[in-house]
Amino acid sequence: MATPSSSPTPAPPEQAAEPPSSPSTFTDGAVSGTLPATEAFAVHYPGYPSSPARAARTLGGLPAIAKVRSSDPGARLELRFRPEDPYCHPAFGESRATTGLVLRLSRRKGAAAPRAEVVARVRTAYHFEGMADFQHVVPVHAAQVRKRKRLDSQNDYQHLDKTGHQETDDGDVMMLVPPLFSVKDRPTKIALLPSSNAVSRTMHRGVVQERWELKVGPTLALPFNIQVVPEKINWEDHVRKNSVDWDWQMAVCKLFDERPVWPRQSLYERLQDDGVHVSQNQFKRLLFRAGYYFSTGPFGKFWIRRGYDPRKDPDSRIYQRIDFRVPPELRNLLRTKDSGPQKWAEMCKLEVMPSQSFIFLQLFELKDDFIQEEIQKPSYQSMCSRFTGWFSKPMMKTLRLQVSIRFLSLLPSEEAKSLLRNAHELIERSKKQEALWRSERSKEDDVDEAPATHTGTEDQVGLNNSDSEDMDEEEDEEESDGYDSPPMAEGFRDFTLDDSYALGQGFSNGYLEEVLRSFPLQDDGQNRSGDAPNDAGGSDGEFEIFEQPSGDDESSDG
């Protein structure tokens, strides 16, 4: 329900210590005197009140207005159109700096034009530009219900049961209305992203050039929870043998036979090293015929050989991805250095600081003895987790910290040294957690006579991983996969509540107690209406139903 707008209603001026000696006046178009030092504030009232007193009452009264004025500059003014209704939800006014004057108009007898006197300056104005919240009007305001209640009060003795308690009237239902129904007071444009299958089909149409390729199912940006992975296709039946396209496709297939999972840039550079020089568009078609990739998960954005499912092969753990995020305090150092494009093989050596603030690499390609030793150890997982793959959470944290240590050791700044010391402490703690977890799993295997069948690996036993939210979040800063996203998925950010005001801010925690006090709770003549609750001081307050959603929530990949 949009609120109407009207002309600003100036509030009573705030008197200064010393009034001006000569007030500023406008007479016959001429200005004389000086501006007064008295200041006032204006309220752009979203309606037409019957009187100034009524307008002040809807704003909470003069004490409430004075309280807002004496609080923080960002405090908002609450307007209740039905102040006599305890269930009335307010509209909120935002304070803004302004430049205005309060004038007192008068006309003398015989004067051709009115005389205007400047009473005060206006430096702050409150604007009600949001929408009013949904309202819940209870029937207690109806005259018929009030009449029935008066009749019931006269016949209280007729409604007493054998125990002396008053029977509950079926028409009197306790109404617990929340302080607010909507957490936002301004409309927000929401762009619904298409599902992963729709994204995959859209990308598929952008790559297909031959008619036979139209019959190939989706292979691009597949959801991680897909049941069956794409099977191999007989591209040999459609490509002319001994042609250039045939040689290129054979080269790509041989690399997939060598290794079933490849980062895109690594595979492209390997083809160039083998003497196969193709354009990016040609490379897309070659990958499309030979592989597929998941949109998220431990193998997200990595090209996988058709017919091979890494989620069913524990040995595929060595091909999982590992990410590195440059700390915010060090990103300015990266912007000052213009090192140009970096080779994938050079980044895998962990000897050059990446030029991007976020990168992901493949564990198999990292030139680090500790990482290679750890990923060769047998996996204790029975299922492939979407967040940690075939590794446990402490192990993934350990590997991620090892990559951070290698990169942070390349920077000589004091901020990097401080972060490096912290990373060393965290990795030692993570190693202990991993050892404890392995020990517990070994005990479980010794107790069970048959091989243990686990239901999942995402929630590990006895761990307190403070960085689990980093594993659960989607990497929205990933490198481009070489394919254009559909138009609907571009140009929209995640839905947040930062663009407009959250209406629940500043609400009193005693709202629920005030509502409960308004009901006549009778228990053998005690706790009647108006009595304060016995445990009011120990209450935890109202439920936090207006908490803004976190930016770290995991997003769906389907």
PDB file of C-alpha atoms in Angstrom, residues 364-511:
ATOM      1  CA  PHE A 364      47.146 -33.059  -9.104  1.00  0.00           C
ATOM      2  CA  GLU A 365      49.061 -30.257 -10.834  1.00  0.00           C
ATOM      3  CA  LEU A 366      50.359 -28.397  -7.749  1.00  0.00           C
ATOM      4  CA  LYS A 367      54.117 -28.581  -7.275  1.00  0.00           C
ATOM      5  CA  ASP A 368      54.070 -29.093  -3.518  1.00  0.00           C
ATOM      6  CA  ASP A 369      55.448 -32.179  -1.767  1.00  0.00           C
ATOM      7  CA  PHE A 370      53.095 -31.953   1.211  1.00  0.00           C
ATOM      8  CA  ILE A 371      49.985 -31.694  -0.963  1.00  0.00           C
ATOM      9  CA  GLN A 372      51.031 -34.529  -3.243  1.00  0.00           C
ATOM     10  CA  GLU A 373      51.759 -36.754  -0.251  1.00  0.00           C
ATOM     11  CA  GLU A 374      48.375 -36.064   1.342  1.00  0.00           C
ATOM     12  CA  ILE A 375      46.241 -36.586  -1.743  1.00  0.00           C
ATOM     13  CA  GLN A 376      47.850 -39.979  -2.383  1.00  0.00           C
ATOM     14  CA  LYS A 377      46.678 -41.301   0.983  1.00  0.00           C
ATOM     15  CA  PRO A 378      43.594 -43.553   0.865  1.00  0.00           C
ATOM     16  CA  SER A 379      40.242 -41.908   1.319  1.00  0.00           C
ATOM     17  CA  TYR A 380      38.032 -42.695   4.311  1.00  0.00           C
ATOM     18  CA  GLN A 381      34.958 -41.353   2.551  1.00  0.00           C
ATOM     19  CA  SER A 382      32.303 -43.647   1.130  1.00  0.00           C
ATOM     20  CA  MET A 383      30.518 -40.886  -0.784  1.00  0.00           C
ATOM     21  CA  CYS A 384      31.634 -37.833  -2.693  1.00  0.00           C
ATOM     22  CA  SER A 385      30.514 -34.662  -0.964  1.00  0.00           C
ATOM     23  CA  ARG A 386      29.492 -31.653  -2.977  1.00  0.00           C
ATOM     24  CA  PHE A 387      31.632 -29.386  -0.778  1.00  0.00           C
ATOM     25  CA  THR A 388      34.718 -31.442   0.101  1.00  0.00           C
ATOM     26  CA  GLY A 389      34.640 -34.267  -2.435  1.00  0.00           C
ATOM     27  CA  TRP A 390      36.469 -37.377  -1.259  1.00  0.00           C
ATOM     28  CA  PHE A 391      38.314 -35.508   1.511  1.00  0.00           C
ATOM     29  CA  SER A 392      37.180 -34.617   4.993  1.00  0.00           C
ATOM     30  CA  LYS A 393      36.541 -31.025   5.980  1.00  0.00           C
ATOM     31  CA  PRO A 394      39.741 -30.679   8.076  1.00  0.00           C
ATOM     32  CA  MET A 395      41.805 -32.134   5.236  1.00  0.00           C
ATOM     33  CA  MET A 396      40.374 -29.685   2.711  1.00  0.00           C
ATOM     34  CA  LYS A 397      41.084 -26.889   5.148  1.00  0.00           C
ATOM     35  CA  THR A 398      44.650 -28.132   5.559  1.00  0.00           C
ATOM     36  CA  LEU A 399      45.220 -28.245   1.811  1.00  0.00           C
ATOM     37  CA  ARG A 400      43.745 -24.796   1.358  1.00  0.00           C
ATOM     38  CA  LEU A 401      45.964 -23.389   4.116  1.00  0.00           C
ATOM     39  CA  GLN A 402      49.034 -24.991   2.541  1.00  0.00           C
ATOM     40  CA  VAL A 403      48.304 -23.215  -0.732  1.00  0.00           C
ATOM     41  CA  SER A 404      47.847 -19.941   1.169  1.00  0.00           C
ATOM     42  CA  ILE A 405      51.162 -20.402   2.943  1.00  0.00           C
ATOM     43  CA  ARG A 406      52.984 -20.934  -0.338  1.00  0.00           C
ATOM     44  CA  PHE A 407      51.496 -17.790  -1.877  1.00  0.00           C
ATOM     45  CA  LEU A 408      51.755 -15.560   1.218  1.00  0.00           C
ATOM     46  CA  SER A 409      55.423 -16.436   1.611  1.00  0.00           C
ATOM     47  CA  LEU A 410      56.069 -14.666  -1.702  1.00  0.00           C
ATOM     48  CA  LEU A 411      55.041 -11.249  -0.338  1.00  0.00           C
ATOM     49  CA  PRO A 412      57.468  -9.202   1.809  1.00  0.00           C
ATOM     50  CA  SER A 413      54.872  -6.859   3.353  1.00  0.00           C
ATOM     51  CA  GLU A 414      54.122  -6.849   7.074  1.00  0.00           C
ATOM     52  CA  GLU A 415      50.456  -7.637   6.440  1.00  0.00           C
ATOM     53  CA  ALA A 416      51.468 -10.755   4.525  1.00  0.00           C
ATOM     54  CA  LYS A 417      53.858 -11.839   7.288  1.00  0.00           C
ATOM     55  CA  SER A 418      51.125 -11.476   9.891  1.00  0.00           C
ATOM     56  CA  LEU A 419      48.710 -13.515   7.778  1.00  0.00           C
ATOM     57  CA  LEU A 420      51.433 -16.093   7.189  1.00  0.00           C
ATOM     58  CA  ARG A 421      51.970 -16.582  10.923  1.00  0.00           C
ATOM     59  CA  ASN A 422      48.251 -17.016  11.409  1.00  0.00           C
ATOM     60  CA  ALA A 423      48.095 -19.550   8.573  1.00  0.00           C
ATOM     61  CA  HIS A 424      50.865 -21.616  10.167  1.00  0.00           C
ATOM     62  CA  GLU A 425      48.941 -21.749  13.436  1.00  0.00           C
ATOM     63  CA  LEU A 426      45.721 -22.723  11.701  1.00  0.00           C
ATOM     64  CA  ILE A 427      47.283 -25.483   9.633  1.00  0.00           C
ATOM     65  CA  GLU A 428      48.810 -27.119  12.697  1.00  0.00           C
ATOM     66  CA  ARG A 429      45.412 -27.071  14.366  1.00  0.00           C
ATOM     67  CA  SER A 430      43.783 -28.468  11.243  1.00  0.00           C
ATOM     68  CA  LYS A 431      46.302 -31.305  11.063  1.00  0.00           C
ATOM     69  CA  LYS A 432      45.403 -32.321  14.607  1.00  0.00           C
ATOM     70  CA  GLN A 433      41.720 -32.290  13.736  1.00  0.00           C
ATOM     71  CA  GLU A 434      42.359 -34.483  10.710  1.00  0.00           C
ATOM     72  CA  ALA A 435      44.393 -36.955  12.785  1.00  0.00           C
ATOM     73  CA  LEU A 436      41.630 -37.094  15.394  1.00  0.00           C
ATOM     74  CA  TRP A 437      39.011 -37.654  12.737  1.00  0.00           C
ATOM     75  CA  ARG A 438      40.988 -40.481  11.115  1.00  0.00           C
ATOM     76  CA  SER A 439      41.477 -42.093  14.506  1.00  0.00           C
ATOM     77  CA  GLU A 440      37.735 -42.035  15.209  1.00  0.00           C
ATOM     78  CA  ARG A 441      36.923 -43.486  11.812  1.00  0.00           C
ATOM     79  CA  SER A 442      39.482 -46.254  12.333  1.00  0.00           C
ATOM     80  CA  LYS A 443      37.832 -47.167  15.639  1.00  0.00           C
ATOM     81  CA  GLU A 444      34.468 -47.349  13.950  1.00  0.00           C
ATOM     82  CA  ASP A 445      35.876 -49.667  11.283  1.00  0.00           C
ATOM     83  CA  ASP A 446      37.363 -51.952  13.939  1.00  0.00           C
ATOM     84  CA  VAL A 447      34.052 -52.268  15.770  1.00  0.00           C
ATOM     85  CA  ASP A 448      32.014 -53.054  12.672  1.00  0.00           C
ATOM     86  CA  GLU A 449      32.370 -56.623  11.387  1.00  0.00           C
ATOM     87  CA  ALA A 450      31.273 -55.720   7.882  1.00  0.00           C
ATOM     88  CA  PRO A 451      32.559 -52.779   5.874  1.00  0.00           C
ATOM     89  CA  ALA A 452      30.925 -49.600   7.110  1.00  0.00           C
ATOM     90  CA  THR A 453      28.325 -48.024   4.902  1.00  0.00           C
ATOM     91  CA  HIS A 454      28.168 -44.289   5.466  1.00  0.00           C
ATOM     92  CA  THR A 455      25.314 -42.069   4.512  1.00  0.00           C
ATOM     93  CA  GLY A 456      27.414 -39.057   3.674  1.00  0.00           C
ATOM     94  CA  THR A 457      30.574 -37.152   4.385  1.00  0.00           C
ATOM     95  CA  GLU A 458      29.461 -33.561   4.652  1.00  0.00           C
ATOM     96  CA  ASP A 459      29.036 -33.574   8.456  1.00  0.00           C
ATOM     97  CA  GLN A 460      32.060 -35.015  10.178  1.00  0.00           C
ATOM     98  CA  VAL A 461      32.068 -36.316  13.749  1.00  0.00           C
ATOM     99  CA  GLY A 462      33.676 -34.332  16.560  1.00  0.00           C
ATOM    100  CA  LEU A 463      34.850 -31.377  14.496  1.00  0.00           C
ATOM    101  CA  ASN A 464      34.496 -27.667  15.003  1.00  0.00           C
ATOM    102  CA  ASN A 465      35.550 -26.189  11.703  1.00  0.00           C
ATOM    103  CA  SER A 466      35.363 -22.429  11.912  1.00  0.00           C
ATOM    104  CA  ASP A 467      35.869 -22.075   8.176  1.00  0.00           C
ATOM    105  CA  SER A 468      33.111 -24.446   7.065  1.00  0.00           C
ATOM    106  CA  GLU A 469      31.154 -21.542   5.643  1.00  0.00           C
ATOM    107  CA  ASP A 470      33.999 -20.937   3.211  1.00  0.00           C
ATOM    108  CA  MET A 471      33.584 -24.483   1.917  1.00  0.00           C
ATOM    109  CA  ASP A 472      29.832 -24.200   1.589  1.00  0.00           C
ATOM    110  CA  GLU A 473      29.704 -20.959  -0.352  1.00  0.00           C
ATOM    111  CA  GLU A 474      29.633 -20.895  -4.125  1.00  0.00           C
ATOM    112  CA  GLU A 475      32.595 -19.393  -5.916  1.00  0.00           C
ATOM    113  CA  ASP A 476      30.949 -16.561  -7.797  1.00  0.00           C
ATOM    114  CA  GLU A 477      34.307 -15.090  -8.785  1.00  0.00           C
ATOM    115  CA  GLU A 478      35.470 -18.091 -10.782  1.00  0.00           C
ATOM    116  CA  GLU A 479      37.379 -17.765 -13.987  1.00  0.00           C
ATOM    117  CA  SER A 480      35.377 -17.745 -17.177  1.00  0.00           C
ATOM    118  CA  ASP A 481      34.664 -21.186 -18.571  1.00  0.00           C
ATOM    119  CA  GLY A 482      34.759 -19.957 -22.122  1.00  0.00           C
ATOM    120  CA  TYR A 483      31.015 -20.082 -22.675  1.00  0.00           C
ATOM    121  CA  ASP A 484      28.588 -17.213 -22.662  1.00  0.00           C
ATOM    122  CA  SER A 485      25.920 -17.321 -19.985  1.00  0.00           C
ATOM    123  CA  PRO A 486      22.272 -16.876 -20.957  1.00  0.00           C
ATOM    124  CA  PRO A 487      20.971 -13.299 -20.914  1.00  0.00           C
ATOM    125  CA  MET A 488      18.760 -13.897 -17.875  1.00  0.00           C
ATOM    126  CA  ALA A 489      21.694 -14.890 -15.708  1.00  0.00           C
ATOM    127  CA  GLU A 490      23.800 -11.834 -16.430  1.00  0.00           C
ATOM    128  CA  GLY A 491      23.870  -8.493 -14.733  1.00  0.00           C
ATOM    129  CA  PHE A 492      22.076  -9.476 -11.532  1.00  0.00           C
ATOM    130  CA  ARG A 493      23.565  -9.702  -8.102  1.00  0.00           C
ATOM    131  CA  ASP A 494      22.432 -11.832  -5.215  1.00  0.00           C
ATOM    132  CA  PHE A 495      19.206 -10.807  -3.510  1.00  0.00           C
ATOM    133  CA  THR A 496      20.077  -8.801  -0.405  1.00  0.00           C
ATOM    134  CA  LEU A 497      18.306  -6.479   1.948  1.00  0.00           C
ATOM    135  CA  ASP A 498      20.959  -3.769   1.816  1.00  0.00           C
ATOM    136  CA  ASP A 499      19.241  -1.773  -0.919  1.00  0.00           C
ATOM    137  CA  SER A 500      16.363  -0.724   1.316  1.00  0.00           C
ATOM    138  CA  TYR A 501      15.649  -0.508   4.970  1.00  0.00           C
ATOM    139  CA  ALA A 502      14.956  -3.554   7.057  1.00  0.00           C
ATOM    140  CA  LEU A 503      11.815  -2.612   8.915  1.00  0.00           C
ATOM    141  CA  GLY A 504      12.596  -4.740  11.927  1.00  0.00           C
ATOM    142  CA  GLN A 505      15.531  -2.562  12.960  1.00  0.00           C
ATOM    143  CA  GLY A 506      15.007  -0.595  16.118  1.00  0.00           C
ATOM    144  CA  PHE A 507      11.933  -2.527  17.282  1.00  0.00           C
ATOM    145  CA  SER A 508      11.563  -2.929  21.015  1.00  0.00           C
ATOM    146  CA  ASN A 509      12.131  -6.410  22.391  1.00  0.00           C
ATOM    147  CA  GLY A 510       9.257  -5.872  24.779  1.00  0.00           C
ATOM    148  CA  TYR A 511       6.650  -5.932  22.050  1.00  0.00           C
TER     149      TYR A 511
END
